[in-house]
Structure formats: structure tokens, C-alpha cells
mmCIF file of C-alpha atoms in Angstrom:
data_model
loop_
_atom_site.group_PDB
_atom_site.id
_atom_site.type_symbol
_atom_site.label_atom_id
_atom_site.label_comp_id
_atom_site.label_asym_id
_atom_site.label_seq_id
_atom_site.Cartn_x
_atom_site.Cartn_y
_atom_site.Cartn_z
ATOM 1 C CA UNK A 183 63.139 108.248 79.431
ATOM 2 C CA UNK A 184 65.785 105.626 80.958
ATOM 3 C CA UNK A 185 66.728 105.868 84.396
ATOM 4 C CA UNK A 186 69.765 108.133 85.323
ATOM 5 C CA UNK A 187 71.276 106.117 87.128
ATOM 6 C CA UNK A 188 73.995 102.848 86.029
ATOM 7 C CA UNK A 189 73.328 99.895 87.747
ATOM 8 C CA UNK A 190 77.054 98.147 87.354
ATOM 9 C CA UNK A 191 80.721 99.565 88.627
ATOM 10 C CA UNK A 192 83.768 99.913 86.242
ATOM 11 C CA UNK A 193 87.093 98.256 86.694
ATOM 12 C CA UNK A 194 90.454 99.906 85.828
ATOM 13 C CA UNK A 195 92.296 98.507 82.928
ATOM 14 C CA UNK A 196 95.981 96.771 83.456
ATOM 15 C CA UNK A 197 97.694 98.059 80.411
ATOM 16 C CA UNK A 198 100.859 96.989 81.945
ATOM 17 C CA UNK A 199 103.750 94.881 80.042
ATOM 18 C CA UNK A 200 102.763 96.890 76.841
ATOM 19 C CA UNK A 201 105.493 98.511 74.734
ATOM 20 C CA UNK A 202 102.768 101.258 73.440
ATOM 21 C CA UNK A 203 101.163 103.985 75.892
ATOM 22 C CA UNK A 204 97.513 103.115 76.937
ATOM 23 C CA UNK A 205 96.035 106.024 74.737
ATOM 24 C CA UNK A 206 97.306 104.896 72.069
ATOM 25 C CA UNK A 207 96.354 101.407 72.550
ATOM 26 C CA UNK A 208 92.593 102.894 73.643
ATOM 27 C CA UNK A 209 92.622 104.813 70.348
ATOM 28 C CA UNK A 210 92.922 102.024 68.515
ATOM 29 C CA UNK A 211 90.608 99.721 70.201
ATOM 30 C CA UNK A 212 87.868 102.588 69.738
ATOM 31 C CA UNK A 213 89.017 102.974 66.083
ATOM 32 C CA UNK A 214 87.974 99.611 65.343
ATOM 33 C CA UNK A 215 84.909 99.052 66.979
ATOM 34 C CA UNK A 216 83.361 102.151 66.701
ATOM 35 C CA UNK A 217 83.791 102.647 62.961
ATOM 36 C CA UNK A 218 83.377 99.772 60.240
ATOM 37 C CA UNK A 219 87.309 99.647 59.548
ATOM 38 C CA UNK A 220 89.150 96.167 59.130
ATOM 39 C CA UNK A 221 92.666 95.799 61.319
ATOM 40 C CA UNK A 222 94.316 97.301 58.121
ATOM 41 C CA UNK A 223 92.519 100.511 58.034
ATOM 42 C CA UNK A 224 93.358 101.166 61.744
ATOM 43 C CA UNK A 225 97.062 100.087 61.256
ATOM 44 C CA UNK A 226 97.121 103.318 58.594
ATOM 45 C CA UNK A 227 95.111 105.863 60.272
ATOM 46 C CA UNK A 228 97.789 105.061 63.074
ATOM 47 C CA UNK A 229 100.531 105.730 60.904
ATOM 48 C CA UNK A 230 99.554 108.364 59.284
ATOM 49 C CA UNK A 231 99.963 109.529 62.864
ATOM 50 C CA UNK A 232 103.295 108.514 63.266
ATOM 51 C CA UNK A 233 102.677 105.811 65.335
ATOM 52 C CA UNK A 234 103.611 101.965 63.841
ATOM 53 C CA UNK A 235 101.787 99.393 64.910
ATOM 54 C CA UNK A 236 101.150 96.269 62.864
ATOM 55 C CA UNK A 237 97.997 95.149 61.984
ATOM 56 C CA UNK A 238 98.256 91.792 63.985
ATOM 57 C CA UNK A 239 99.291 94.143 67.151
ATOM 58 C CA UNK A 240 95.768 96.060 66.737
ATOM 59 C CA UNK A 241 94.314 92.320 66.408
ATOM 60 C CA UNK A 242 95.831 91.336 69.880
ATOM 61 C CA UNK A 243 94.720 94.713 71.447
ATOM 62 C CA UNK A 244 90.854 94.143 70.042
ATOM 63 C CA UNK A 245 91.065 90.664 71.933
ATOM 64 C CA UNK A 246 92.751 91.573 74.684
ATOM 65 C CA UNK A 247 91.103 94.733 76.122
ATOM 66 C CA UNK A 248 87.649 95.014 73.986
ATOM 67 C CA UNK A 249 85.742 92.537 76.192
ATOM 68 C CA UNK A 250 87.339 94.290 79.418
ATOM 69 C CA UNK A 251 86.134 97.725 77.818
ATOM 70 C CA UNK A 252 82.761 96.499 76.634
ATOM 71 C CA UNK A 253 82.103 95.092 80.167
ATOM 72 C CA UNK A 254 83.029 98.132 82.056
ATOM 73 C CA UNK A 255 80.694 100.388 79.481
ATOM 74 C CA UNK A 256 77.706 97.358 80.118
ATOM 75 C CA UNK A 257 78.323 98.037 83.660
ATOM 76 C CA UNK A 258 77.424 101.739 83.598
ATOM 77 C CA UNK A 259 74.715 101.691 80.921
ATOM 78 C CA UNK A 260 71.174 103.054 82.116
ATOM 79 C CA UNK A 261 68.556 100.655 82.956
ATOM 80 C CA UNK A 262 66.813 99.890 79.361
ATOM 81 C CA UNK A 263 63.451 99.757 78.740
ATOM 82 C CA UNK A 264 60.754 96.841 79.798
ATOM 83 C CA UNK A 265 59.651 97.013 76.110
ATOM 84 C CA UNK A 266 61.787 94.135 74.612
ATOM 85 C CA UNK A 267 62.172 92.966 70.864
ATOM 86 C CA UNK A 268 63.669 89.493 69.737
ATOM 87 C CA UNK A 269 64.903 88.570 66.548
ATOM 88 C CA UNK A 270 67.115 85.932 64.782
ATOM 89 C CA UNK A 271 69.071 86.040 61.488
ATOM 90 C CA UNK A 272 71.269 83.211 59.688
ATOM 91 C CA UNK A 273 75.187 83.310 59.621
ATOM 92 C CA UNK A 274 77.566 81.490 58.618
ATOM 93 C CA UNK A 275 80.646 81.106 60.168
ATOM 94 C CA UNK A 276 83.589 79.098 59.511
ATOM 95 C CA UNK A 277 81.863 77.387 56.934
ATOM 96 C CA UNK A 278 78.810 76.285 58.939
ATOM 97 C CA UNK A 279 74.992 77.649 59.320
ATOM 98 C CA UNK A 280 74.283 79.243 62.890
ATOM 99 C CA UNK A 281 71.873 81.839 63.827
ATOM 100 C CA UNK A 282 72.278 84.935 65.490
ATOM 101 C CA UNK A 283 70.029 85.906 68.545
ATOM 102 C CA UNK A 284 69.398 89.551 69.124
ATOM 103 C CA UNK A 285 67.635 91.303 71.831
ATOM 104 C CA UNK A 286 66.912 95.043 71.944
ATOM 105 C CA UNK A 287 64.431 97.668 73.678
ATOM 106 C CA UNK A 288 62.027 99.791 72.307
ATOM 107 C CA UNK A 289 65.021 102.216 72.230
ATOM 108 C CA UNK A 290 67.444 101.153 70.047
ATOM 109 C CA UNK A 291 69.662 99.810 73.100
ATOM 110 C CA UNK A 292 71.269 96.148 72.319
ATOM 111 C CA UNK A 293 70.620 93.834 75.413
ATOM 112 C CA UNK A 294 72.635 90.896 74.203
ATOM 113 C CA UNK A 295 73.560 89.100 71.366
ATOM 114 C CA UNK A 296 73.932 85.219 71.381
ATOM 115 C CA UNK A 297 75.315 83.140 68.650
ATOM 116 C CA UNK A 298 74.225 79.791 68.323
ATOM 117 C CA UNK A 299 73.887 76.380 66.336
ATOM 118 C CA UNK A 300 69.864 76.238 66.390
ATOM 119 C CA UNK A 301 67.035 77.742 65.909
ATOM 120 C CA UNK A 302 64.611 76.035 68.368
ATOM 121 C CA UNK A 303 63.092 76.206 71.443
ATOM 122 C CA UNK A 304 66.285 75.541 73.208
ATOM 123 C CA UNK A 305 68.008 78.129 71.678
ATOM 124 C CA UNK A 306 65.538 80.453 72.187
ATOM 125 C CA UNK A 307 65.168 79.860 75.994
ATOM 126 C CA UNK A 308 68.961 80.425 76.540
ATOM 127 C CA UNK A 309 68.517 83.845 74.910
ATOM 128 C CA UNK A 310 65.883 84.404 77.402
ATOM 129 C CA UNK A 311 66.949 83.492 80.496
ATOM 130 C CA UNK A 312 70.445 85.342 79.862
ATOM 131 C CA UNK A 313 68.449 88.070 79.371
ATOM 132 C CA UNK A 314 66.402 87.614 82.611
ATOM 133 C CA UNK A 315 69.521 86.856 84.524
ATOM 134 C CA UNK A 316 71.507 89.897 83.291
ATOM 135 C CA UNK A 317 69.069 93.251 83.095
ATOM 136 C CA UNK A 318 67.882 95.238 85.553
ATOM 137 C CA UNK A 319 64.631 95.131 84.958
ATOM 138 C CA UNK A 320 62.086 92.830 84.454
ATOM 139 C CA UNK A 321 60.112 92.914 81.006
ATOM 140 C CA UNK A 322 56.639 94.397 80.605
ATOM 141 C CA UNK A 323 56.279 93.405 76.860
ATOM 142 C CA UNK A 324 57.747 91.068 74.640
ATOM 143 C CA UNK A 325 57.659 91.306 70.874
ATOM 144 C CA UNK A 326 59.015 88.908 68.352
ATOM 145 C CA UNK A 327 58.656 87.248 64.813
ATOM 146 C CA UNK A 328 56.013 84.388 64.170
ATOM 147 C CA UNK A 329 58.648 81.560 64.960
ATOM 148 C CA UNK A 330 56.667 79.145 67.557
ATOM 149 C CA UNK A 331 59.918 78.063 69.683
ATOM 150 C CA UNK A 332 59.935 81.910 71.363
ATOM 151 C CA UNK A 333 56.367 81.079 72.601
ATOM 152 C CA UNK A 334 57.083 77.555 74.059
ATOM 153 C CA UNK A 335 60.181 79.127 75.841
ATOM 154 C CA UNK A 336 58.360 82.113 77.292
ATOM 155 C CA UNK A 337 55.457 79.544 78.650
ATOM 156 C CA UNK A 338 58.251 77.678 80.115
ATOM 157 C CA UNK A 339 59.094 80.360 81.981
ATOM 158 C CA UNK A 340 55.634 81.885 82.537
ATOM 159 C CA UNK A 341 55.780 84.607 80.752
ATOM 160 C CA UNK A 342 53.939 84.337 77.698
ATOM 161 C CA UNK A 343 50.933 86.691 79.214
ATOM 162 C CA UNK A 344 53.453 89.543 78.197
ATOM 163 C CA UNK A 345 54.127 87.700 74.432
ATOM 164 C CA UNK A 346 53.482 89.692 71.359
ATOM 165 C CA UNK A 347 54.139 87.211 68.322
ATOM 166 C CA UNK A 348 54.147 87.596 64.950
ATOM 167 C CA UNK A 349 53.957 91.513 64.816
ATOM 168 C CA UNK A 350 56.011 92.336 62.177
ATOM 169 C CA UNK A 351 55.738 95.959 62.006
ATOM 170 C CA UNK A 352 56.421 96.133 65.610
ATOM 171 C CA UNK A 353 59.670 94.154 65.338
ATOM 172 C CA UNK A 354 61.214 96.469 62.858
ATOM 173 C CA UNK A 355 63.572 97.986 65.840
ATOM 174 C CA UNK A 356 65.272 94.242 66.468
ATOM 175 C CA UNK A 357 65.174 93.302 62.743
ATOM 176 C CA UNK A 358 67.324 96.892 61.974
ATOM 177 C CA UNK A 359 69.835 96.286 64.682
ATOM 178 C CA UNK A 360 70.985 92.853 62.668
ATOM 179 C CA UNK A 361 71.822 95.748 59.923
ATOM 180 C CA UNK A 362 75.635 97.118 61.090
ATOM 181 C CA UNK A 363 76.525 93.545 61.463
ATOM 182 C CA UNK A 364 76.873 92.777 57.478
ATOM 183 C CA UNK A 365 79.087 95.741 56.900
ATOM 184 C CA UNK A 366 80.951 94.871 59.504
ATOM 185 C CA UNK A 367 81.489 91.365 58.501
ATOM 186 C CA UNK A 368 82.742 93.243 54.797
ATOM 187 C CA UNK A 369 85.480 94.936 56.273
ATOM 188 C CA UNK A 370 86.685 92.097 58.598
ATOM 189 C CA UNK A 371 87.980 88.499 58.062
ATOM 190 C CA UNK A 372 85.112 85.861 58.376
ATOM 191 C CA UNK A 373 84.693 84.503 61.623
ATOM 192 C CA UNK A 374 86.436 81.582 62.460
ATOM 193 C CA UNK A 375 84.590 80.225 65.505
ATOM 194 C CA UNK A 376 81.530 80.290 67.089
ATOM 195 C CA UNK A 377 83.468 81.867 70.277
ATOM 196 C CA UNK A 378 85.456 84.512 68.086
ATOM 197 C CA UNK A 379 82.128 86.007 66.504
ATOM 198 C CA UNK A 380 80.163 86.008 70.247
ATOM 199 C CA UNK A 381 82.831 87.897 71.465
ATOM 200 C CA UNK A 382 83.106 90.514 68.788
ATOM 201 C CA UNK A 383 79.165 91.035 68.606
ATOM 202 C CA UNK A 384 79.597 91.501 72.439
ATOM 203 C CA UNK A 385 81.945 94.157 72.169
ATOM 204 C CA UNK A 386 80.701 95.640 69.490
ATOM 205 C CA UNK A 387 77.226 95.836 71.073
ATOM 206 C CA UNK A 388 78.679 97.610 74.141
ATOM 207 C CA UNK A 389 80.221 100.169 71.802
ATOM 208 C CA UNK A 390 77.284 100.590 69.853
ATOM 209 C CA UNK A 391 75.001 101.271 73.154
ATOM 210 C CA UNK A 392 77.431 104.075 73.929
ATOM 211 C CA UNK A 393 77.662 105.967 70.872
ATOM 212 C CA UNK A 394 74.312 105.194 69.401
ATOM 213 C CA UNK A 395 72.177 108.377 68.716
ATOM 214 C CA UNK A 396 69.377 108.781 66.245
ATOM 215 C CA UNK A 397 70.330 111.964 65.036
ATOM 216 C CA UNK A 398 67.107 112.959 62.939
ATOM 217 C CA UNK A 399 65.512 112.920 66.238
ATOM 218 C CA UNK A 400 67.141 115.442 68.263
ATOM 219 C CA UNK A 401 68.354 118.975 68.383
ATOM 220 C CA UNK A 402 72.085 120.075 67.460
ATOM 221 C CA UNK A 403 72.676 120.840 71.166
ATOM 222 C CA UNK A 404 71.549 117.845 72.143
ATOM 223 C CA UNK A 405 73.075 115.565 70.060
ATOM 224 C CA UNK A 406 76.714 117.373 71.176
ATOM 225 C CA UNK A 407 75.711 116.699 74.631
ATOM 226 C CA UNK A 408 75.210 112.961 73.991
ATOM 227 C CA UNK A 409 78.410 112.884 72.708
ATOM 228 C CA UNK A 410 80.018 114.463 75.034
ATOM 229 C CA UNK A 411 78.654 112.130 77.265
ATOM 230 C CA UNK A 412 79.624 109.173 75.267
ATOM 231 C CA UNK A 413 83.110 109.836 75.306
ATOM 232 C CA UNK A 414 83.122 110.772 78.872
ATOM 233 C CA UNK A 415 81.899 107.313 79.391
ATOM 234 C CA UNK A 416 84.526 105.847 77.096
ATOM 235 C CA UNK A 417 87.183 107.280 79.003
ATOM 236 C CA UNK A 418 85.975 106.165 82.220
ATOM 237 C CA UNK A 419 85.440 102.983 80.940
ATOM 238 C CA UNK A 420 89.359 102.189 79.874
ATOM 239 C CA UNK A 421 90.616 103.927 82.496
ATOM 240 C CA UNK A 422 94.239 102.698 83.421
ATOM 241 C CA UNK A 423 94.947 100.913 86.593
#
């Protein structure tokens, strides 16, 4: 079980200087990260609404207030477990080959995403101490694929007594989370920057956290109380100013 309690504080949201009310503008912010919708798609739920906002508009919003949002809901998340899995895929954005770094616990819970150029010991050492830097907690176990740079990075930082290489079966949890990402990328235009897609998969992994729940796990009841809890934590998260 995680630990009850948060270990960050939430910030109130400016939504001054906006012609639209800040529900509106927190509905559609939600809209687009929590579901795999494009810009489009959220532009004509809203309408269908009665409310007419262009596409571009919901682009600006997304920008604007999703990294506020996603730091607020990172701020109140649960400690995660010590149990952590590593993983890397290939991307390709704006025309050019990068990788994608992805850390999660034995959980489910994303603990940050990094996109980057290489995939070497550099890169992987940057994953890790952004990962030491920014949890709570310090790792009991390590698991990752058979690619050598995550073991000369974790003996540069002493910690390959904890190091489970190579375990494929075992790193099924942080080779599934790279899974929303290509149906996301189907519904959206490709990413045109290496600082456009980090801050998407940053948001998007803050949203994720919060309404994640493996449903063929739990009870009915439960599941309702999850997401009753998940929206609670939504709302306090884009609370207005």
C-alpha cells in the first residue's frame, strides 16, 4: 500500500486575463489529456456544448496551464513504491531518432519521463539522478532491460547492489506504460521539438497517475471511490487563484 500522505503543496491557478471562465478552460484541459482526443475533438465536444472555442485556443490552454496542473497533481501524489522499473523506446520527432526514458513503480505509477538524443550511459544517468533528486523515497530495487549503460550509471552512483538487469518478465510494468503514448501520438500532430514532446509526456504522466486504476483488480465500490478521489484531486489541483 502507498503512504497516505502527499509529500508536495498545490499552488492556485491565475486564470486571469482570459475571456472564457476557468471551468471551462479546466474542462478542456482535462478533456485533452485525460482522453486520447486531438485539439479538434475537444473543440467539438465543446460545442456541442454551446461553448466556441477554436481549436488553436484549446492548444494555448494545453500549454499554458497543463504543466501548472500536472505540477500541482505531482505535488500531492502518494509516495510511490521503492520497487522501480526502467525502460527506453525509440521516437522520432521532428524528423530525427531520440529515445524515450521511462521510469515507473511496481504499481503502475509514472515517476518521470525524459526525452532524449541517446541511448548511453549518459543518458541513462540523467534519468537516474532526476529520479533520485525528485522522489521521496529512496529505491530498494531496480529492474531494467539488458542494455549495459543502466549498469555503468547505477555503479557510478553506487547503486548497482540493488540492480536487476536483463529480467524481462519483470520489466513488463515499464515496457506497458510506453503503450498510451502511440495512440496518443495518432490523434495529435507529431511533435515538433524535443521540448514540446517532454512537456506533453510530463503532463500527460501527471494525469495518468491520477486517474489510473486497474479496474479488473478491484471491487465496483472501490473503483467509484478512486474516482471520486481522482477528481477531488483534479479540482484541487486547478484551483483558481
Amino acid at each position: 500500500m502507498r503512504a497516505l500522505l502527499g509529500w508536495g503543496f498545490m499552488r492556485p491557478i491565475s486564470f486571469k486575463r482570459h475571456r472564457f471562465p476557468p471551468d471551462i478552460i479546466r474542462h478542456a484541459v482535462w478533456l485533452y489529456f485525460r482522453f486520447t482526443l486531438s485539439f479538434r475533438d475537444v473543440e467539438e465536444m465543446l460545442a456541442q456544448r454551446g461553448i466556441e472555442v477554436s481549436y488553436e485556443t484549446v492548444r494555448c490552454w494545453t500549454i499554458k496551464f497543463g504543466p501548472l496542473i500536472a505540477r500541482n497533481l505531482k505535488g500531492k501524489r502518494p509516495a510511490p513504491s521503492p520497487r522501480w522499473h526502467l525502460d527506453e523506446v525509440v521516437c522520432t520527432i521532428d524528423g530525427k531518432r531520440m529515445y524515450l526514458w521511462r521510469a515507473v513503480d511496481d504499481e503502475g505509477e509514472v515517476l518521470d519521463v525524459v526525452v532524449q538524443k541517446r541511448r548511453d550511459h549518459d543518458a541513462a544517468l540523467k534519468l537516474l539522478k532526476r529520479l533520485l533528486r525528485n522522489q521521496p523515497v529512496e529505491p530498494e530495487v531496480i529492474v531494467t532491460d539488458g542494455l549495459a549503460s543502466y549498469g555503468s550509471a547505477l555503479r557510478e552512483l553506487g547503486l548497482d547492489g540493488i540492480h536487476r538487469p536483463g529480467r524481462l518478465r519483470e520489466n513488463n510494468r515499464a515496457e506497458n506504460s510506453h503503450l498510451p503514448i502511440p495512440r496518443r501520438e495518432r490523434k495529435m500532430p507529431l511533435f515538433k521539438s524535443q521540448s514540446s514532446a517532454q512537456r506533453f509526456l510530463t503532463t500527460h504522466a501527471s494525469v495518468y497517475n491520477t486517474f489510473y486504476t486497474q479496474r479488473h483488480l478491484i471491487s465496483r465500490d472501490t473503483l467509484r471511490t478512486d474516482q471520486t478521489a481522482a477528481n477531488d484531486a483534479w479540482a484541487e489541483a486547478t484551483a483558481a487563484a
